[in-house]
PDB file of C-alpha atoms in Angstrom:
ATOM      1  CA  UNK A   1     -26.660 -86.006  22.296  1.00 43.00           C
ATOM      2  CA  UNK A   2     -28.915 -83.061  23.141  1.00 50.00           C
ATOM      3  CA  UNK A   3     -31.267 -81.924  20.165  1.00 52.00           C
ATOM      4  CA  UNK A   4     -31.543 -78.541  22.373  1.00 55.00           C
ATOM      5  CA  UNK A   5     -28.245 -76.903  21.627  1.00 74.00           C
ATOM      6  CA  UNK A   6     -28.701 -77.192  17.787  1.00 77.00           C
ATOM      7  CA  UNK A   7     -32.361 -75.816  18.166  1.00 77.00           C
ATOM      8  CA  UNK A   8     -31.408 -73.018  19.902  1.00 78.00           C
ATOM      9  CA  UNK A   9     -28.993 -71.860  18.090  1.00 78.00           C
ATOM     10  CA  UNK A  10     -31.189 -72.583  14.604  1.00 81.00           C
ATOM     11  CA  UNK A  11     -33.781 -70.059  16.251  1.00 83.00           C
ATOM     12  CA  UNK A  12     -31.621 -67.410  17.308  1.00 77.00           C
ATOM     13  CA  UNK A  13     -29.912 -67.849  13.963  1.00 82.00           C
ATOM     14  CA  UNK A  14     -33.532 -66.849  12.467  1.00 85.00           C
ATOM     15  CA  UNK A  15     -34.392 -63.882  15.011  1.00 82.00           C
ATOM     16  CA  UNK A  16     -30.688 -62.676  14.065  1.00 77.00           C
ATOM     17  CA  UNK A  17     -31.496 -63.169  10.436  1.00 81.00           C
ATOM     18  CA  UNK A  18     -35.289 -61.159  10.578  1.00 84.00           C
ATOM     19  CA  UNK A  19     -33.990 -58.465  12.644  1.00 79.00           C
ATOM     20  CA  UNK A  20     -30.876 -58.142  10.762  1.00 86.00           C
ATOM     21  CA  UNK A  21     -32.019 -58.483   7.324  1.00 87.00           C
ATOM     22  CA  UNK A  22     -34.270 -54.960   7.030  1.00 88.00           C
ATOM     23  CA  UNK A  23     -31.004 -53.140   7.961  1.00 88.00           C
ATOM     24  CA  UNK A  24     -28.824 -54.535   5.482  1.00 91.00           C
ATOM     25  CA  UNK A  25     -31.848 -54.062   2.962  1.00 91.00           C
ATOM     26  CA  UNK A  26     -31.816 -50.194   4.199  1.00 92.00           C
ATOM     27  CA  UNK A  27     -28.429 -50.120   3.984  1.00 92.00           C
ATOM     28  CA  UNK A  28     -27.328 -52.031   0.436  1.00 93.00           C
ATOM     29  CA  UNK A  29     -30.411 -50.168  -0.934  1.00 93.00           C
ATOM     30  CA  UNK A  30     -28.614 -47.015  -0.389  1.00 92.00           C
ATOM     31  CA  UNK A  31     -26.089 -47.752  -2.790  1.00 94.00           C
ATOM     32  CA  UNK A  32     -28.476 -48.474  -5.514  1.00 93.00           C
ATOM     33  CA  UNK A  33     -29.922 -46.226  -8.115  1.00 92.00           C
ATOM     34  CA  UNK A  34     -34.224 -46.243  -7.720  1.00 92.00           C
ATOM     35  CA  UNK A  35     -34.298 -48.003 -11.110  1.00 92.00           C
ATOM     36  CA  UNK A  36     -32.225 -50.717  -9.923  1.00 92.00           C
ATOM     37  CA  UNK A  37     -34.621 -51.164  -6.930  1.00 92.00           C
ATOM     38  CA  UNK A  38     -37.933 -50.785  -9.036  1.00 90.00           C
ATOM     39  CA  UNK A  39     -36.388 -53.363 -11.468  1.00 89.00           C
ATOM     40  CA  UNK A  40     -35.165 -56.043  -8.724  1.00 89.00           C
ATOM     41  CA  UNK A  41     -35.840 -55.013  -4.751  1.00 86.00           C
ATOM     42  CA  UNK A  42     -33.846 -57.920  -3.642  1.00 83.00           C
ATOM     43  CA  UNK A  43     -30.938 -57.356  -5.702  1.00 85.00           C
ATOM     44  CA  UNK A  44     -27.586 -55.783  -4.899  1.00 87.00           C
ATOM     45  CA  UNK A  45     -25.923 -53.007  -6.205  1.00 88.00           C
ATOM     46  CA  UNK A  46     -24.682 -53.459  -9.847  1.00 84.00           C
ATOM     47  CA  UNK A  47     -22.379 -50.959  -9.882  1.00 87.00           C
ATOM     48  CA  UNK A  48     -22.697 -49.515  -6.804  1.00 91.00           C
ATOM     49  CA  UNK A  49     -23.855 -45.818  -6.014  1.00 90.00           C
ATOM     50  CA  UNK A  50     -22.134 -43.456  -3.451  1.00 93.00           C
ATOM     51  CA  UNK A  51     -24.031 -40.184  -4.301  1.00 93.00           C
ATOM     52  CA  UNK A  52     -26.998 -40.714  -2.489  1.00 93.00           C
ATOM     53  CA  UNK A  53     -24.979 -41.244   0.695  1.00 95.00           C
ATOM     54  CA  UNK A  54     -22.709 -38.021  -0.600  1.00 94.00           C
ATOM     55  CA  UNK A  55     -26.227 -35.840  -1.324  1.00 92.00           C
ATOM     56  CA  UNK A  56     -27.456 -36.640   2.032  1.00 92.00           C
ATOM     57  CA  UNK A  57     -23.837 -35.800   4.066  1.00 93.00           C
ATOM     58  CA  UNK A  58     -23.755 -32.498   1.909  1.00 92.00           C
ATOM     59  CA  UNK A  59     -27.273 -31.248   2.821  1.00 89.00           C
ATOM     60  CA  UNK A  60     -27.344 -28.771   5.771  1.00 88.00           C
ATOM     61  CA  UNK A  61     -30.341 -29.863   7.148  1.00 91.00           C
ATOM     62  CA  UNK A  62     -28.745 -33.196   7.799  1.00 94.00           C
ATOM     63  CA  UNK A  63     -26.527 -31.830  10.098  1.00 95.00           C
ATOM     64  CA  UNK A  64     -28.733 -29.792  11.845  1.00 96.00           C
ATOM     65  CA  UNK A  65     -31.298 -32.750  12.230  1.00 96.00           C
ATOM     66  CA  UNK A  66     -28.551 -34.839  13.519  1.00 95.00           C
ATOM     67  CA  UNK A  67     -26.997 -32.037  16.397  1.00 96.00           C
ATOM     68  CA  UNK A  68     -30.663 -31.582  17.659  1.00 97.00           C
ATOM     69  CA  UNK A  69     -31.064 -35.380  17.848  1.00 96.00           C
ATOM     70  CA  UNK A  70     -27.681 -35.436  19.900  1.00 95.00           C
ATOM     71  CA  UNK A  71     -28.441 -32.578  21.793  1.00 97.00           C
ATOM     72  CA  UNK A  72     -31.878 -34.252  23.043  1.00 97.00           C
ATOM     73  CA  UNK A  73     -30.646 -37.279  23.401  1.00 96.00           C
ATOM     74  CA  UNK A  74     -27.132 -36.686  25.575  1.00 96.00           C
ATOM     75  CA  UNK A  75     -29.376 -34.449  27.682  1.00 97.00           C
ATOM     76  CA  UNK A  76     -32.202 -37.291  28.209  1.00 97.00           C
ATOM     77  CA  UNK A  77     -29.486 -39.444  29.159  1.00 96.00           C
ATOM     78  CA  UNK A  78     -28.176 -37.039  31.526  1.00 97.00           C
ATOM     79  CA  UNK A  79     -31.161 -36.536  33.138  1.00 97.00           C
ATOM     80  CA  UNK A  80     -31.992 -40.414  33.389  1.00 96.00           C
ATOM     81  CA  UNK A  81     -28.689 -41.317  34.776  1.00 95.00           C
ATOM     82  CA  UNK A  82     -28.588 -38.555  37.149  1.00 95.00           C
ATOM     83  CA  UNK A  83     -32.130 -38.459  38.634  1.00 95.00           C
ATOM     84  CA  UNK A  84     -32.640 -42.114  37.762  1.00 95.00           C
ATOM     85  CA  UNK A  85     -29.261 -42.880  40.333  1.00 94.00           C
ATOM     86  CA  UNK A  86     -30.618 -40.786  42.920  1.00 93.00           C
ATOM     87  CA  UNK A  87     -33.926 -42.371  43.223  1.00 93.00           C
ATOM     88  CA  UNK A  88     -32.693 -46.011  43.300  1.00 94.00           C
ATOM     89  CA  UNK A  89     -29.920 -45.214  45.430  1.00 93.00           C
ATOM     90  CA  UNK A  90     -32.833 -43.618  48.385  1.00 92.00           C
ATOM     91  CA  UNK A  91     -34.838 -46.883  47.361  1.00 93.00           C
ATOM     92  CA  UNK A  92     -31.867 -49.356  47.917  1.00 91.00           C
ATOM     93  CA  UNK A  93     -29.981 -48.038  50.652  1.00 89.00           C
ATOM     94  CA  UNK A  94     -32.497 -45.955  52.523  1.00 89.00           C
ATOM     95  CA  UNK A  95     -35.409 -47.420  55.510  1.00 86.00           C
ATOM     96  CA  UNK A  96     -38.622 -45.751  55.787  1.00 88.00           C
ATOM     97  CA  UNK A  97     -42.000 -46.244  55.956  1.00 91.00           C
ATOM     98  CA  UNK A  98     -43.837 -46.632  52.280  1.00 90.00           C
ATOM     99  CA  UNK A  99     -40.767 -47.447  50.504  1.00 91.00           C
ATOM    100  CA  UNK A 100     -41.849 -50.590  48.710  1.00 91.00           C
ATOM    101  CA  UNK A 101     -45.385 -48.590  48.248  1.00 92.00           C
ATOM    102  CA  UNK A 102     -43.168 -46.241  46.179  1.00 91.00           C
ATOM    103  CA  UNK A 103     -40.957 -48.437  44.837  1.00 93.00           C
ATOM    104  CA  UNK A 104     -43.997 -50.292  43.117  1.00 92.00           C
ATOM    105  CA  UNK A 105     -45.349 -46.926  42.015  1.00 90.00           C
ATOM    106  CA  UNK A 106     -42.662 -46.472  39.789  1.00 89.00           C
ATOM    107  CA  UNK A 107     -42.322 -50.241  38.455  1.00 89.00           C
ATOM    108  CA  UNK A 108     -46.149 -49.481  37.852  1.00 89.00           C
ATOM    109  CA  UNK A 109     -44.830 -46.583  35.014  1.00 86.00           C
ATOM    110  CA  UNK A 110     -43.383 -49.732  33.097  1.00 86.00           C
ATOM    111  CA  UNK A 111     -47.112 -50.220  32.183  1.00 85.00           C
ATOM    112  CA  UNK A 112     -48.073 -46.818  31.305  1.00 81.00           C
ATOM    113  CA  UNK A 113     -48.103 -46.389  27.445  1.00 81.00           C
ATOM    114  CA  UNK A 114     -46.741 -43.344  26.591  1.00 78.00           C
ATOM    115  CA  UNK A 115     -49.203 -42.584  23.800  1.00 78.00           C
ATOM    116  CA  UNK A 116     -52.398 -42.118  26.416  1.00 80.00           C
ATOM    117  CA  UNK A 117     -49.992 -39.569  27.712  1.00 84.00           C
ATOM    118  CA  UNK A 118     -49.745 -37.426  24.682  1.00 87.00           C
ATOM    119  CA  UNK A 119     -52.670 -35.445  24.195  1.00 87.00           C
ATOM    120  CA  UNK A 120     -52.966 -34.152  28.159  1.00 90.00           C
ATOM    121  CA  UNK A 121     -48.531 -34.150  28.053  1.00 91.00           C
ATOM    122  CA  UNK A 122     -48.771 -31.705  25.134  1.00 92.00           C
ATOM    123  CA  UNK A 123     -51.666 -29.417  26.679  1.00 93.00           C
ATOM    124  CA  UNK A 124     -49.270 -29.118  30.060  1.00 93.00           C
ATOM    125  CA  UNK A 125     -46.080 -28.073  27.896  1.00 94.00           C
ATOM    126  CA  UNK A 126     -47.860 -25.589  25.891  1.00 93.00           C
ATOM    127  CA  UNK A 127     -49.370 -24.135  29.184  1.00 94.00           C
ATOM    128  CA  UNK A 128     -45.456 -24.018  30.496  1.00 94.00           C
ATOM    129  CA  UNK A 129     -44.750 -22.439  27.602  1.00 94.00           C
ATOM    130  CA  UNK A 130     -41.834 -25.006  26.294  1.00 94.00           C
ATOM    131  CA  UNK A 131     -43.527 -26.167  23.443  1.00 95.00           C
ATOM    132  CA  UNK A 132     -40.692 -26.058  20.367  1.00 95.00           C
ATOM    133  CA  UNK A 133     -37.650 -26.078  23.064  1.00 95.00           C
ATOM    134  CA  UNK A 134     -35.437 -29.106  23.804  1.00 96.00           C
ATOM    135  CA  UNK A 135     -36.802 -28.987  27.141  1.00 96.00           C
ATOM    136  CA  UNK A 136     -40.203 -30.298  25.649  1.00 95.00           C
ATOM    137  CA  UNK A 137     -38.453 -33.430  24.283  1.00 96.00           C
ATOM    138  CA  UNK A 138     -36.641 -34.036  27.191  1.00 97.00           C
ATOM    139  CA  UNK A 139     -38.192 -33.380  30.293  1.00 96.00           C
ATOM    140  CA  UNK A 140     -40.922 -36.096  29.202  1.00 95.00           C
ATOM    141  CA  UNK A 141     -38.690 -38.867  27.593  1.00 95.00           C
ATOM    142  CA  UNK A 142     -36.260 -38.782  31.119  1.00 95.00           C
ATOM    143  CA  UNK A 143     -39.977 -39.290  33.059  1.00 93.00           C
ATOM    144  CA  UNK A 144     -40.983 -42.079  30.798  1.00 93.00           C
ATOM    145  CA  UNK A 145     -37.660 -43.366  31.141  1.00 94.00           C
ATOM    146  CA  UNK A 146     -37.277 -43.426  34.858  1.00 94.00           C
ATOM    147  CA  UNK A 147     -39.295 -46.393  35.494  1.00 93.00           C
ATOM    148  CA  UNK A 148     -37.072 -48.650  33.873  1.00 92.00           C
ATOM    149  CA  UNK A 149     -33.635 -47.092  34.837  1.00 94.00           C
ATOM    150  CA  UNK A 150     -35.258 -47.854  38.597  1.00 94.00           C
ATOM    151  CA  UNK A 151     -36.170 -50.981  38.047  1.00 91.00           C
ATOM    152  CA  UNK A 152     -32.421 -51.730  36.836  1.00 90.00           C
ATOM    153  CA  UNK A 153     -30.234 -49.659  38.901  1.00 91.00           C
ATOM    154  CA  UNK A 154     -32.094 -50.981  42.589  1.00 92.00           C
ATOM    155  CA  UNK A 155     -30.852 -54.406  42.748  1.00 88.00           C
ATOM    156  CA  UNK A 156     -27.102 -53.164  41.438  1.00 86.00           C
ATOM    157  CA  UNK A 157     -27.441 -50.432  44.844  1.00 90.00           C
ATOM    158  CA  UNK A 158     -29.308 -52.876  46.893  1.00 89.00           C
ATOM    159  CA  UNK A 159     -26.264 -55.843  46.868  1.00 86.00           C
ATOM    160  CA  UNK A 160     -23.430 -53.899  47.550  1.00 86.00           C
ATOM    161  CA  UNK A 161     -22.288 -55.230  51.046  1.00 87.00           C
ATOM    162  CA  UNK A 162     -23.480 -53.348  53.906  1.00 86.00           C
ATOM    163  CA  UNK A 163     -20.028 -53.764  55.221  1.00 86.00           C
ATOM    164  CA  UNK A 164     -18.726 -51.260  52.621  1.00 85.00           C
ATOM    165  CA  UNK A 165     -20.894 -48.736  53.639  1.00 84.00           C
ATOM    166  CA  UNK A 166     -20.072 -49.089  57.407  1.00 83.00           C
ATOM    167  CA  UNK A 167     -15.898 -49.133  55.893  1.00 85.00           C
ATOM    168  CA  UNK A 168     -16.663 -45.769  54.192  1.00 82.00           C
ATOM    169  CA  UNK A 169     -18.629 -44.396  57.219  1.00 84.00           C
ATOM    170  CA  UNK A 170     -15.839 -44.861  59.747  1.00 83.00           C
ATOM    171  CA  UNK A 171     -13.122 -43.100  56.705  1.00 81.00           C
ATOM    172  CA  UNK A 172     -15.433 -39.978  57.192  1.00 80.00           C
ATOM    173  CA  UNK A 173     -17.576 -40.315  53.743  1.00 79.00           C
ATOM    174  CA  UNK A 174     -20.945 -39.557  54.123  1.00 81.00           C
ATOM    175  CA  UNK A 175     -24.023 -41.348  51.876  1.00 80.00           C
ATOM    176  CA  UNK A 176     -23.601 -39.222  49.475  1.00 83.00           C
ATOM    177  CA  UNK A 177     -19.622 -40.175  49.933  1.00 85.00           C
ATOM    178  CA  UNK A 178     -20.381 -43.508  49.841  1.00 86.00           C
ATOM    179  CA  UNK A 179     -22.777 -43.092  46.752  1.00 85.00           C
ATOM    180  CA  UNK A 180     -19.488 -41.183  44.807  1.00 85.00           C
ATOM    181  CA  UNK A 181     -16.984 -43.519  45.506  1.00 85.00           C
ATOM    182  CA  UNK A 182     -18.480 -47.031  46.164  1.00 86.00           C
ATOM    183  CA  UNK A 183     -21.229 -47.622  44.890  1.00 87.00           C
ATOM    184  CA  UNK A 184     -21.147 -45.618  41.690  1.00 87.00           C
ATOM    185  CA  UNK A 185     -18.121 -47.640  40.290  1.00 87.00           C
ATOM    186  CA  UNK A 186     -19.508 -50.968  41.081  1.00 85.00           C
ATOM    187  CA  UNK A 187     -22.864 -49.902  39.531  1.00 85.00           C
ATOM    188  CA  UNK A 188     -20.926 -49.358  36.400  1.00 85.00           C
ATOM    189  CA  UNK A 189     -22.638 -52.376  34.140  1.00 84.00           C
ATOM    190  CA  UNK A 190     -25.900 -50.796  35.526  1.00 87.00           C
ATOM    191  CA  UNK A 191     -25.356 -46.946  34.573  1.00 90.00           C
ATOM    192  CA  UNK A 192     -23.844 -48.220  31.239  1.00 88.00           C
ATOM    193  CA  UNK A 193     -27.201 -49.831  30.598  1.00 88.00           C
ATOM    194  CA  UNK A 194     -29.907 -47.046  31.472  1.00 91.00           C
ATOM    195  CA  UNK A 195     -28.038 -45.233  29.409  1.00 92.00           C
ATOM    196  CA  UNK A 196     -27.570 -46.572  26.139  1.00 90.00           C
ATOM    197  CA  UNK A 197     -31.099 -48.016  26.595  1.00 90.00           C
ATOM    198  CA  UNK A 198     -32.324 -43.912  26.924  1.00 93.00           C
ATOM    199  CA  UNK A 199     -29.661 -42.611  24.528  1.00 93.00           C
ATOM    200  CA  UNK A 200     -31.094 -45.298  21.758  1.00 91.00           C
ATOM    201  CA  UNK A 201     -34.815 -44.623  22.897  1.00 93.00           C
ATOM    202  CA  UNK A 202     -34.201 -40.709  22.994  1.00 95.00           C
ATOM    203  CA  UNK A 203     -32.431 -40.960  19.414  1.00 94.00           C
ATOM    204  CA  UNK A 204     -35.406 -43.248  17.625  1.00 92.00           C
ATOM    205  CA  UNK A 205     -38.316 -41.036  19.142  1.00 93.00           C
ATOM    206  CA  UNK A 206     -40.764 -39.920  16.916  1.00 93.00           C
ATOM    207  CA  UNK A 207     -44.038 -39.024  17.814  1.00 91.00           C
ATOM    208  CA  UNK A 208     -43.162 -36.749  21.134  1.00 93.00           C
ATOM    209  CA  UNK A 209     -40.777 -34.784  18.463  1.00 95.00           C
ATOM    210  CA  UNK A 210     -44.004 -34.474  15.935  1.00 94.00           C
ATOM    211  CA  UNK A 211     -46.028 -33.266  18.267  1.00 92.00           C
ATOM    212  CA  UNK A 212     -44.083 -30.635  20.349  1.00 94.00           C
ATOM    213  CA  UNK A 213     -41.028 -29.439  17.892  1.00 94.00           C
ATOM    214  CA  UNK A 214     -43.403 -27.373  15.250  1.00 91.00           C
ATOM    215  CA  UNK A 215     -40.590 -25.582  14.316  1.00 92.00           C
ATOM    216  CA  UNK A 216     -38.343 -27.259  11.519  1.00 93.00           C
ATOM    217  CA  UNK A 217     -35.442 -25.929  12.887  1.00 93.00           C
ATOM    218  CA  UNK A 218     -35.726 -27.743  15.953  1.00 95.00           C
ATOM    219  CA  UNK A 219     -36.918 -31.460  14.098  1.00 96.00           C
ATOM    220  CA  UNK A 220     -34.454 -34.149  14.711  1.00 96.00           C
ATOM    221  CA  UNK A 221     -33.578 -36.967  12.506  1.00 95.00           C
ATOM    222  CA  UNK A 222     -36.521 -39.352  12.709  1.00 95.00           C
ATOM    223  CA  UNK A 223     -38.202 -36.201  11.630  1.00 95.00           C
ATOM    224  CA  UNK A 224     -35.781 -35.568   8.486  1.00 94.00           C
ATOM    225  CA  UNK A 225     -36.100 -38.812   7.478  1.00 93.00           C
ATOM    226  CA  UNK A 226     -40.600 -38.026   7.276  1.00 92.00           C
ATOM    227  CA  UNK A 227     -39.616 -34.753   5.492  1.00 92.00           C
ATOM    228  CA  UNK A 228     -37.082 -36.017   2.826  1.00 92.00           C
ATOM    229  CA  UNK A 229     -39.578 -39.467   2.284  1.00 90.00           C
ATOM    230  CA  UNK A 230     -42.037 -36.448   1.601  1.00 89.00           C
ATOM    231  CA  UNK A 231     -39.955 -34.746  -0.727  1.00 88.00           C
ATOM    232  CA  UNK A 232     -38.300 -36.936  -2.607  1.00 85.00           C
ATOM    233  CA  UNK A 233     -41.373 -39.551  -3.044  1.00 82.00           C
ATOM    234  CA  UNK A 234     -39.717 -40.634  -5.594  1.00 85.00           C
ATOM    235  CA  UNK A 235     -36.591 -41.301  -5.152  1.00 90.00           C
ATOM    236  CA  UNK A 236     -36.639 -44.426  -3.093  1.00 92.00           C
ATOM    237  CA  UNK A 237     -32.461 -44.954  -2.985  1.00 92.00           C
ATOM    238  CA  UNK A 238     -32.349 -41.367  -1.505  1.00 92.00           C
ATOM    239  CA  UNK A 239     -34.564 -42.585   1.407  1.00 93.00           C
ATOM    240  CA  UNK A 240     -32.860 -45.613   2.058  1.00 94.00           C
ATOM    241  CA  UNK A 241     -29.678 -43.563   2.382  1.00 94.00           C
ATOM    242  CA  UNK A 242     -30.752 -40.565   4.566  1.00 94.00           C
ATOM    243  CA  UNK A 243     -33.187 -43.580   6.919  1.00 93.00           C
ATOM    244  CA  UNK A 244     -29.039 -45.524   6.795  1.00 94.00           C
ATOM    245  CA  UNK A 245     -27.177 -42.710   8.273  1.00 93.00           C
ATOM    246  CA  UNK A 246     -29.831 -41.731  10.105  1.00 93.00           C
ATOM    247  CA  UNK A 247     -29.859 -44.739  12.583  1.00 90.00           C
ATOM    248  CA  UNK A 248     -26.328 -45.400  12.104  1.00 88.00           C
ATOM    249  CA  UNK A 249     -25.308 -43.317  15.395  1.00 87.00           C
ATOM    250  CA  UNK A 250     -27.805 -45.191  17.728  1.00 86.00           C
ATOM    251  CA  UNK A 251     -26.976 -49.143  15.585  1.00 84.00           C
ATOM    252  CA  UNK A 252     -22.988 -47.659  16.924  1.00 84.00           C
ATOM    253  CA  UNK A 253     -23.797 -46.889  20.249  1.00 80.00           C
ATOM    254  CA  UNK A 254     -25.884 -49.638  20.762  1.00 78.00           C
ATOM    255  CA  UNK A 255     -22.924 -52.265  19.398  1.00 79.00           C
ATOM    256  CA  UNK A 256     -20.190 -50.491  21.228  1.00 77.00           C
ATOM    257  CA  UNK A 257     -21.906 -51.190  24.614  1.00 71.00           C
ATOM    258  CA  UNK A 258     -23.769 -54.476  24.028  1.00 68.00           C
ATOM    259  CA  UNK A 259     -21.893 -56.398  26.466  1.00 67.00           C
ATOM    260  CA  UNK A 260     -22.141 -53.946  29.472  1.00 64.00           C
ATOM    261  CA  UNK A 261     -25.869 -54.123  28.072  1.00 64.00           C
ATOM    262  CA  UNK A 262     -26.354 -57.878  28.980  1.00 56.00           C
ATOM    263  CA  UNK A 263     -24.234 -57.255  32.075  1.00 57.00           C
ATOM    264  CA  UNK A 264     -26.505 -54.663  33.679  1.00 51.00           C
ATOM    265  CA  UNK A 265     -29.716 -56.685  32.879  1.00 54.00           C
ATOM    266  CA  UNK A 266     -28.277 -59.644  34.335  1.00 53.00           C
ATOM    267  CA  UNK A 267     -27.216 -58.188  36.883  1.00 49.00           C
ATOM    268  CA  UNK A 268     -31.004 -56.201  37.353  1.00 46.00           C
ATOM    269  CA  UNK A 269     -32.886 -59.998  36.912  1.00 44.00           C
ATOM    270  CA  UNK A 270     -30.352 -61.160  40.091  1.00 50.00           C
ATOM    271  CA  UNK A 271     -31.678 -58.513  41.930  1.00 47.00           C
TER     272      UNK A 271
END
């Protein structure tokens, strides 16, 4: 008998239960009055409260908070995927002289922090005149983000037979051909992967957003949820619900595509 199995599984039982059990808390808590959670914080709701949920879903600044948030973040993914797939696809498929040299320049950007970038990133935007545009969100988080999306998509491009390319050359398709109809279906798992992992990282950003999007018509929800804990100091169950729905589309996305997830970063450590 193998004490290993049991282990693991008691351990990932515990990470599941720490990482799991602030959401829930978020969550429950929204459906709680802020005397019930000043009287007993681990409790449950007894009876349970929809209003704070309803007040947050009925408050136009919600809704604008949440369509900038999508509006950055579909167009950081764009960008990732897009210019992400071209440069992996001239790294993988593509011989010439200082590839690997630039190949490692980019896995270098893994160790970059982005917050040494912030002060000298914000004095180039405002000199470009974007500061307050989407454009100032997004151009940075698709550079930050192209590191990783490299690092993934390479080995995906790199073991696609040979063979198939020489097949599609003698049909007539060129690399770019090739790129379309080859090796951009079987890169699926890949794709599926840089871009959930921008979409979610675009979506939870925070301090970029701060810095750049002055005007409050342009904040996005990790902003909203700063301005309403401002607000409403007080009224801790009105937090919890408006911090709930605000990472409730990201938690979604995140769920809905876990598997291709763990596909395309198995398929990246093969590689």
């Amino acid at each position: 008998m193998s004490w290993g199995t049991p282990l693991t599984y008691a351990l990932a039982l515990a990470v599941a239960a720490v990482s799991i059990a602030p959401i829930l808390y978020v969550v429950v808590g929204g459906f709680r009055t802020t005397p019930q959670i000043v009287a007993d914080p681990a409790g449950l709701p007894d009876p349970w409260v929809f209003d704070n949920y309803a007040r947050v879903l009925t408050q136009s600044n919600f809704w604008r908070q949440a369509f900038n948030s999508g509006v950055i973040a579909l167009g950081t993914t764009l960008g990732v995927v897009v210019l992400g797939l071209s440069a992996a696809f001239v790294l993988a498929r593509y011989a010439f002289r200082g590839r690997e040299a630039l190949y490692t320049f980019f896995t270098l950007g893994l160790l970059f922090p982005a917050g040494a970038a912030i002060l000298p990133l914000y004095l180039m935007l405002r000199d470009l005149d974007l500061i307050n545009s989407y454009y100032a969100v997004i151009l940075p988080q698709v550079a930050f983000q192209l590191p990783l999306t490299i690092v993934i998509l390479r080995p995906f491009l790199t073991a696609i037979p040979r063979e198939l390319e020489d097949a599609a050359a003698i049909d007539g398709a060129g690399r770019l051909g090739f790129l379309w109809r080859i090796a951009l279906p079987l890169s699926r798992p890949a794709l599926v992967t840089v871009g959930v992992l921008a979409f979610v990282a675009s979506w939870n950003a925070f301090l970029l957003p701060l810095l750049v999007l002055g005007d409050v018509s342009l904040h996005t929800l990790p902003l909203g949820v700063q301005n309403f804990s401002s607000q409403f100091s007080t009224d801790t169950a009105g937090v919890l619900a408006f911090t709930s729905l605000a990472m409730l589309p990201a938690l979604l996305f995140f769920t809905l595509a876990e598997k291709h997830i763990v596909g395309g970063l198995q398929g990246a450590v093969k590689g």
